[in-house]
mmCIF file of C-alpha atoms in Angstrom:
data_model
loop_
_atom_site.group_PDB
_atom_site.id
_atom_site.type_symbol
_atom_site.label_atom_id
_atom_site.label_comp_id
_atom_site.label_asym_id
_atom_site.label_seq_id
_atom_site.Cartn_x
_atom_site.Cartn_y
_atom_site.Cartn_z
ATOM 1 C CA ALA T 1 123.346 88.617 79.601
ATOM 2 C CA PRO T 2 126.113 87.975 82.166
ATOM 3 C CA LEU T 3 125.023 88.088 85.781
ATOM 4 C CA PHE T 4 128.406 88.831 87.372
ATOM 5 C CA LEU T 5 131.617 90.675 86.513
ATOM 6 C CA ARG T 6 134.868 89.062 87.603
ATOM 7 C CA LEU T 7 137.117 91.456 89.520
ATOM 8 C CA PRO T 8 140.679 90.977 90.777
ATOM 9 C CA ARG T 9 139.154 90.220 94.164
ATOM 10 C CA GLY T 10 135.774 88.565 93.932
ATOM 11 C CA VAL T 11 132.826 89.367 91.693
ATOM 12 C CA ARG T 12 130.254 92.145 91.269
ATOM 13 C CA PRO T 13 126.701 91.683 89.950
ATOM 14 C CA THR T 14 125.804 93.315 86.645
ATOM 15 C CA PRO T 15 122.449 95.184 86.389
ATOM 16 C CA ALA T 16 120.935 91.930 85.098
ATOM 17 C CA GLY T 17 122.535 90.057 87.989
ATOM 18 C CA GLN T 18 121.207 92.567 90.513
ATOM 19 C CA ALA T 19 117.691 92.199 89.103
ATOM 20 C CA PHE T 20 118.030 88.400 89.252
ATOM 21 C CA LEU T 21 119.257 88.640 92.856
ATOM 22 C CA GLU T 22 116.299 90.815 93.894
ATOM 23 C CA HIS T 23 113.903 88.403 92.195
ATOM 24 C CA GLY T 24 115.450 85.498 94.097
ATOM 25 C CA ARG T 25 115.200 87.347 97.394
ATOM 26 C CA ARG T 26 111.502 88.050 96.755
ATOM 27 C CA MET T 27 110.899 84.373 96.025
ATOM 28 C CA LEU T 28 112.631 83.342 99.256
ATOM 29 C CA ARG T 29 110.605 85.879 101.258
ATOM 30 C CA GLU T 30 107.390 84.582 99.712
ATOM 31 C CA MET T 31 108.315 80.961 100.478
ATOM 32 C CA GLN T 32 109.027 81.874 104.099
ATOM 33 C CA ARG T 33 105.725 83.757 104.353
ATOM 34 C CA ALA T 34 103.883 80.753 102.909
ATOM 35 C CA ARG T 35 105.455 78.349 105.433
ATOM 36 C CA GLU T 36 104.569 80.659 108.318
ATOM 37 C CA ALA T 37 101.034 81.200 107.025
ATOM 38 C CA VAL T 38 100.290 77.491 106.679
ATOM 39 C CA ALA T 39 101.474 76.900 110.243
ATOM 40 C CA GLU T 40 99.432 79.825 111.592
ATOM 41 C CA GLY T 41 96.272 79.045 109.610
ATOM 42 C CA ARG T 42 96.104 75.343 110.461
ATOM 43 C CA GLY T 43 92.888 74.641 112.329
ATOM 44 C CA ALA T 44 91.232 78.007 111.583
ATOM 45 C CA GLU T 45 87.559 77.560 110.642
ATOM 46 C CA GLY T 46 84.516 79.745 110.079
ATOM 47 C CA THR T 47 83.131 82.478 107.839
ATOM 48 C CA VAL T 48 84.747 85.907 107.649
ATOM 49 C CA VAL T 49 83.027 88.895 106.021
ATOM 50 C CA LEU T 50 85.629 90.900 104.108
ATOM 51 C CA GLY T 51 84.999 94.434 102.846
ATOM 52 C CA LEU T 52 86.808 95.638 99.719
ATOM 53 C CA SER T 53 86.382 98.689 97.525
ATOM 54 C CA PRO T 54 85.629 98.346 93.779
ATOM 55 C CA SER T 55 89.192 99.398 92.914
ATOM 56 C CA VAL T 56 90.835 96.955 95.344
ATOM 57 C CA ALA T 57 88.676 93.840 94.951
ATOM 58 C CA PRO T 58 89.655 92.908 91.350
ATOM 59 C CA VAL T 59 93.339 93.416 92.123
ATOM 60 C CA VAL T 60 93.471 91.499 95.405
ATOM 61 C CA LEU T 61 90.753 88.827 95.380
ATOM 62 C CA PRO T 62 92.170 86.315 92.854
ATOM 63 C CA ASP T 63 95.446 85.943 94.776
ATOM 64 C CA LEU T 64 93.752 86.166 98.176
ATOM 65 C CA VAL T 65 91.294 83.334 97.465
ATOM 66 C CA ASP T 66 94.103 81.058 96.248
ATOM 67 C CA ARG T 67 96.237 81.942 99.260
ATOM 68 C CA LEU T 68 93.467 81.237 101.776
ATOM 69 C CA ARG T 69 92.646 77.918 100.113
ATOM 70 C CA ALA T 70 96.274 76.847 100.596
ATOM 71 C CA GLU T 71 96.903 78.382 104.029
ATOM 72 C CA ALA T 72 93.547 78.083 105.811
ATOM 73 C CA PRO T 73 91.207 75.745 103.909
ATOM 74 C CA GLY T 74 88.697 75.753 106.769
ATOM 75 C CA VAL T 75 88.020 79.480 106.368
ATOM 76 C CA ARG T 76 85.100 80.628 104.204
ATOM 77 C CA LEU T 77 85.155 84.124 102.767
ATOM 78 C CA ALA T 78 82.117 86.350 102.178
ATOM 79 C CA VAL T 79 83.032 89.515 100.285
ATOM 80 C CA ARG T 80 81.121 92.792 100.560
ATOM 81 C CA GLU T 81 82.037 95.448 98.005
ATOM 82 C CA GLY T 82 81.614 99.132 98.802
ATOM 83 C CA PHE T 83 83.427 102.431 98.866
ATOM 84 C CA SER T 84 85.691 103.155 101.805
ATOM 85 C CA PRO T 85 83.280 105.353 103.850
ATOM 86 C CA ALA T 86 80.560 102.680 103.623
ATOM 87 C CA LEU T 87 83.040 99.947 104.630
ATOM 88 C CA PHE T 88 84.199 102.131 107.531
ATOM 89 C CA ASP T 89 80.610 102.347 108.815
ATOM 90 C CA ALA T 90 80.045 98.620 108.198
ATOM 91 C CA LEU T 91 83.057 97.796 110.381
ATOM 92 C CA LEU T 92 81.774 100.003 113.208
ATOM 93 C CA GLN T 93 78.325 98.387 112.962
ATOM 94 C CA GLY T 94 79.721 94.835 112.912
ATOM 95 C CA ALA T 95 78.418 94.072 109.414
ATOM 96 C CA VAL T 96 81.983 93.473 108.168
ATOM 97 C CA ASP T 97 84.772 91.684 110.066
ATOM 98 C CA VAL T 98 87.875 92.860 108.169
ATOM 99 C CA ALA T 99 88.213 95.516 105.466
ATOM 100 C CA VAL T 100 90.756 97.300 103.318
ATOM 101 C CA LEU T 101 90.126 101.017 103.780
ATOM 102 C CA MET T 102 91.493 104.002 101.913
ATOM 103 C CA ASN T 103 92.760 106.992 103.952
ATOM 104 C CA PRO T 104 90.283 106.356 106.800
ATOM 105 C CA PRO T 105 89.574 108.986 109.469
ATOM 106 C CA PRO T 106 90.867 108.270 112.993
ATOM 107 C CA ALA T 107 88.582 106.004 115.020
ATOM 108 C CA ARG T 108 89.379 104.522 118.429
ATOM 109 C CA ALA T 109 86.913 101.727 117.774
ATOM 110 C CA LEU T 110 89.035 100.372 114.910
ATOM 111 C CA ALA T 111 92.441 98.707 114.815
ATOM 112 C CA VAL T 112 94.181 99.933 111.670
ATOM 113 C CA GLU T 113 97.314 98.507 110.040
ATOM 114 C CA PRO T 114 98.797 100.627 107.211
ATOM 115 C CA VAL T 115 100.089 98.394 104.419
ATOM 116 C CA LEU T 116 101.085 100.530 101.442
ATOM 117 C CA ALA T 117 100.808 103.892 99.706
ATOM 118 C CA GLU T 118 99.754 103.859 96.060
ATOM 119 C CA PRO T 119 100.221 106.699 93.537
ATOM 120 C CA ILE T 120 97.132 108.374 92.102
ATOM 121 C CA VAL T 121 97.839 109.175 88.452
ATOM 122 C CA LEU T 122 96.322 110.590 85.287
ATOM 123 C CA LEU T 123 95.279 108.063 82.645
ATOM 124 C CA SER T 124 94.484 108.793 79.009
ATOM 125 C CA ARG T 125 94.841 107.435 75.509
ATOM 126 C CA PRO T 126 98.475 107.693 74.282
ATOM 127 C CA ALA T 127 99.155 110.828 72.228
ATOM 128 C CA LYS T 128 100.669 110.518 68.770
ATOM 129 C CA GLY T 129 103.368 113.002 69.641
ATOM 130 C CA GLY T 130 104.833 110.835 72.387
ATOM 131 C CA VAL T 131 104.180 109.984 76.005
ATOM 132 C CA ARG T 132 103.997 112.802 78.529
ATOM 133 C CA THR T 133 104.898 111.341 81.887
ATOM 134 C CA ARG T 134 104.676 114.338 84.242
ATOM 135 C CA ILE T 135 102.568 117.497 84.396
ATOM 136 C CA GLY T 136 102.644 120.430 86.797
ATOM 137 C CA LEU T 137 99.988 121.653 89.210
ATOM 138 C CA ALA T 138 99.063 124.569 86.988
ATOM 139 C CA ALA T 139 98.421 122.242 84.040
ATOM 140 C CA LEU T 140 96.439 119.861 86.250
ATOM 141 C CA GLN T 141 94.053 122.648 87.270
ATOM 142 C CA ARG T 142 93.247 123.235 83.589
ATOM 143 C CA MET T 143 92.655 119.536 82.880
ATOM 144 C CA PRO T 144 89.107 118.298 83.658
ATOM 145 C CA VAL T 145 89.255 114.699 84.891
ATOM 146 C CA LEU T 146 86.997 111.686 85.284
ATOM 147 C CA ILE T 147 87.178 110.621 88.907
ATOM 148 C CA SER T 148 85.325 108.628 91.568
ATOM 149 C CA SER T 149 83.964 110.335 94.670
ATOM 150 C CA GLY T 150 86.410 108.560 97.021
ATOM 151 C CA ILE T 151 89.506 109.431 95.014
ATOM 152 C CA ARG T 152 88.217 112.979 94.520
ATOM 153 C CA ARG T 153 88.021 113.438 98.297
ATOM 154 C CA ILE T 154 91.635 112.333 98.750
ATOM 155 C CA VAL T 155 92.993 114.393 95.854
ATOM 156 C CA GLU T 156 91.174 117.568 96.858
ATOM 157 C CA GLU T 157 92.464 117.277 100.435
ATOM 158 C CA LEU T 158 96.040 116.899 99.151
ATOM 159 C CA LEU T 159 95.719 119.747 96.648
ATOM 160 C CA ALA T 160 94.252 122.104 99.254
ATOM 161 C CA SER T 161 97.605 122.236 101.075
ATOM 162 C CA HIS T 162 99.122 123.539 97.827
ATOM 163 C CA ALA T 163 96.349 126.100 97.271
ATOM 164 C CA ALA T 164 95.366 124.195 94.136
ATOM 165 C CA ARG T 165 91.949 123.090 92.909
ATOM 166 C CA LEU T 166 90.894 120.022 90.948
ATOM 167 C CA ALA T 167 89.017 120.465 87.674
ATOM 168 C CA VAL T 168 86.361 117.741 87.457
ATOM 169 C CA ASP T 169 84.909 116.657 84.136
ATOM 170 C CA LEU T 170 82.601 114.024 85.668
ATOM 171 C CA GLU T 171 82.416 112.393 89.094
ATOM 172 C CA ILE T 172 81.474 108.760 88.476
ATOM 173 C CA ASP T 173 81.258 105.951 91.002
ATOM 174 C CA SER T 174 81.507 103.314 88.274
ATOM 175 C CA LEU T 175 85.082 102.291 87.569
ATOM 176 C CA GLU T 176 84.142 100.484 84.354
ATOM 177 C CA ALA T 177 82.402 103.615 83.047
ATOM 178 C CA ILE T 178 85.507 105.690 83.828
ATOM 179 C CA ARG T 179 87.685 103.108 82.089
ATOM 180 C CA ARG T 180 85.574 102.977 78.937
ATOM 181 C CA MET T 181 85.387 106.745 78.637
ATOM 182 C CA ALA T 182 89.158 107.066 79.052
ATOM 183 C CA LEU T 183 89.742 104.339 76.440
ATOM 184 C CA ARG T 184 87.501 106.165 73.958
ATOM 185 C CA GLY T 185 89.927 109.061 73.973
ATOM 186 C CA GLY T 186 89.454 112.767 74.505
ATOM 187 C CA ARG T 187 89.104 112.449 78.283
ATOM 188 C CA THR T 188 91.515 111.951 81.185
ATOM 189 C CA ALA T 189 90.838 109.785 84.217
ATOM 190 C CA MET T 190 92.438 110.208 87.629
ATOM 191 C CA MET T 191 92.706 106.948 89.567
ATOM 192 C CA PRO T 192 95.175 104.814 91.572
ATOM 193 C CA VAL T 193 97.693 103.201 89.240
ATOM 194 C CA SER T 194 96.582 99.612 89.936
ATOM 195 C CA THR T 195 92.954 100.264 88.962
ATOM 196 C CA PHE T 196 93.472 99.970 85.193
ATOM 197 C CA ARG T 197 96.843 98.204 85.296
ATOM 198 C CA PRO T 198 96.106 95.775 82.400
ATOM 199 C CA ASP T 199 95.275 98.729 80.110
ATOM 200 C CA ILE T 200 98.499 100.474 81.124
ATOM 201 C CA GLU T 201 100.594 97.371 80.466
ATOM 202 C CA SER T 202 98.932 96.775 77.084
ATOM 203 C CA GLY T 203 99.637 100.357 76.028
ATOM 204 C CA ALA T 204 95.942 101.243 75.726
ATOM 205 C CA LEU T 205 96.313 103.894 78.454
ATOM 206 C CA ARG T 206 99.288 106.059 79.278
ATOM 207 C CA VAL T 207 100.239 107.223 82.763
ATOM 208 C CA SER T 208 101.036 110.824 83.696
ATOM 209 C CA GLU T 209 102.187 111.773 87.179
ATOM 210 C CA VAL T 210 101.551 115.160 88.786
ATOM 211 C CA ALA T 211 104.734 116.983 89.758
ATOM 212 C CA GLY T 212 104.945 119.110 92.878
ATOM 213 C CA VAL T 213 102.494 117.157 95.036
ATOM 214 C CA ASN T 214 102.550 113.652 96.477
ATOM 215 C CA LEU T 215 99.230 112.245 95.261
ATOM 216 C CA GLN T 216 98.762 108.869 96.968
ATOM 217 C CA ARG T 217 96.115 106.790 98.655
ATOM 218 C CA LEU T 218 96.990 104.875 101.806
ATOM 219 C CA LEU T 219 95.624 101.326 101.960
ATOM 220 C CA VAL T 220 95.093 99.973 105.459
ATOM 221 C CA ILE T 221 93.687 96.741 106.876
ATOM 222 C CA ALA T 222 91.081 97.529 109.528
ATOM 223 C CA GLU T 223 88.993 95.584 112.035
ATOM 224 C CA ARG T 224 87.103 96.366 115.213
ATOM 225 C CA ASN T 225 89.045 96.949 118.419
ATOM 226 C CA GLY T 226 88.342 94.852 121.466
ATOM 227 C CA GLY T 227 86.655 91.502 121.833
ATOM 228 C CA ASP T 228 88.033 88.118 120.927
ATOM 229 C CA ARG T 229 89.077 87.803 117.296
ATOM 230 C CA SER T 230 88.492 84.388 115.830
ATOM 231 C CA ALA T 231 91.305 82.312 114.362
ATOM 232 C CA ALA T 232 89.520 82.620 111.007
ATOM 233 C CA GLU T 233 89.604 86.431 111.147
ATOM 234 C CA ALA T 234 93.291 86.355 112.070
ATOM 235 C CA ALA T 235 93.996 84.019 109.129
ATOM 236 C CA VAL T 236 92.194 86.341 106.704
ATOM 237 C CA ARG T 237 94.000 89.388 108.041
ATOM 238 C CA ARG T 238 97.414 87.716 107.696
ATOM 239 C CA ALA T 239 96.645 86.388 104.216
ATOM 240 C CA LEU T 240 95.367 89.799 103.120
ATOM 241 C CA ARG T 241 98.479 91.577 104.363
ATOM 242 C CA ARG T 242 100.797 89.085 102.691
ATOM 243 C CA CYS T 243 98.787 89.251 99.491
ATOM 244 C CA LEU T 244 99.075 93.049 99.359
ATOM 245 C CA GLU T 245 102.798 92.873 100.155
ATOM 246 C CA THR T 246 103.369 90.285 97.413
ATOM 247 C CA LEU T 247 101.472 92.380 94.855
ATOM 248 C CA ALA T 248 103.538 95.398 95.907
ATOM 249 C CA ASP T 249 106.739 93.375 95.394
ATOM 250 C CA ARG T 250 105.544 92.604 91.858
ATOM 251 C CA GLY T 251 105.102 96.322 91.158
ATOM 252 C CA THR T 252 101.301 96.221 90.944
ATOM 253 C CA PHE T 253 100.942 99.440 92.946
ATOM 254 C CA ALA T 254 103.888 101.284 91.367
ATOM 255 C CA VAL T 255 104.057 103.593 88.376
ATOM 256 C CA PRO T 256 105.609 101.673 85.445
ATOM 257 C CA SER T 257 109.169 102.719 84.694
#
């Protein structure tokens, strides 16, 4: 496909050319981030305890480990997996150095850096009659869902402002159990879009958005306020932020078009 259209004065990118241009810009941004990260991470050493939730760890860790190995090879990572409230408490108690939290409550003891907002969507086996991409609040309230306790808390808080209630089929704090039940058919899961991304991309699960309410989780990088932060902790925090930003650029946290 042509990338540019010739005009009497200059050229204009075609849709394919615009997409190619955006891809090139992302690559240049990533190269610049990598150069900066290597310079900043040089000399950082030590062990950093990182807290991640079960829905974030599989998405982030593969890229994060590779990035740290390249940018700060002297840093060792110890990962603690837990749901956001438990990670919040672990940060306050000093059991975790850095964590990715989900819609955390305000806390003066923590330094919080918002990174991205991710849609929470409905996931089910594709229907034979076509793909339904949006449903209304009234339909949602009649649709029992499989959901984890953390996502349920966020969704119910958001629905309360619309005087709407969530119908819960089962509350399950096992993401793999939710996934398998959704893949069996006959049930609908409600999770952030990145959680079962491979199943969405393969066509095994379809995505439905809820119209009339902005259902999102906010992912933030958090650490304790005060005290001297080690160079290793700073390297992990920078690598984590850049990793999340790069995944966002790739569309990992976006609803497929």
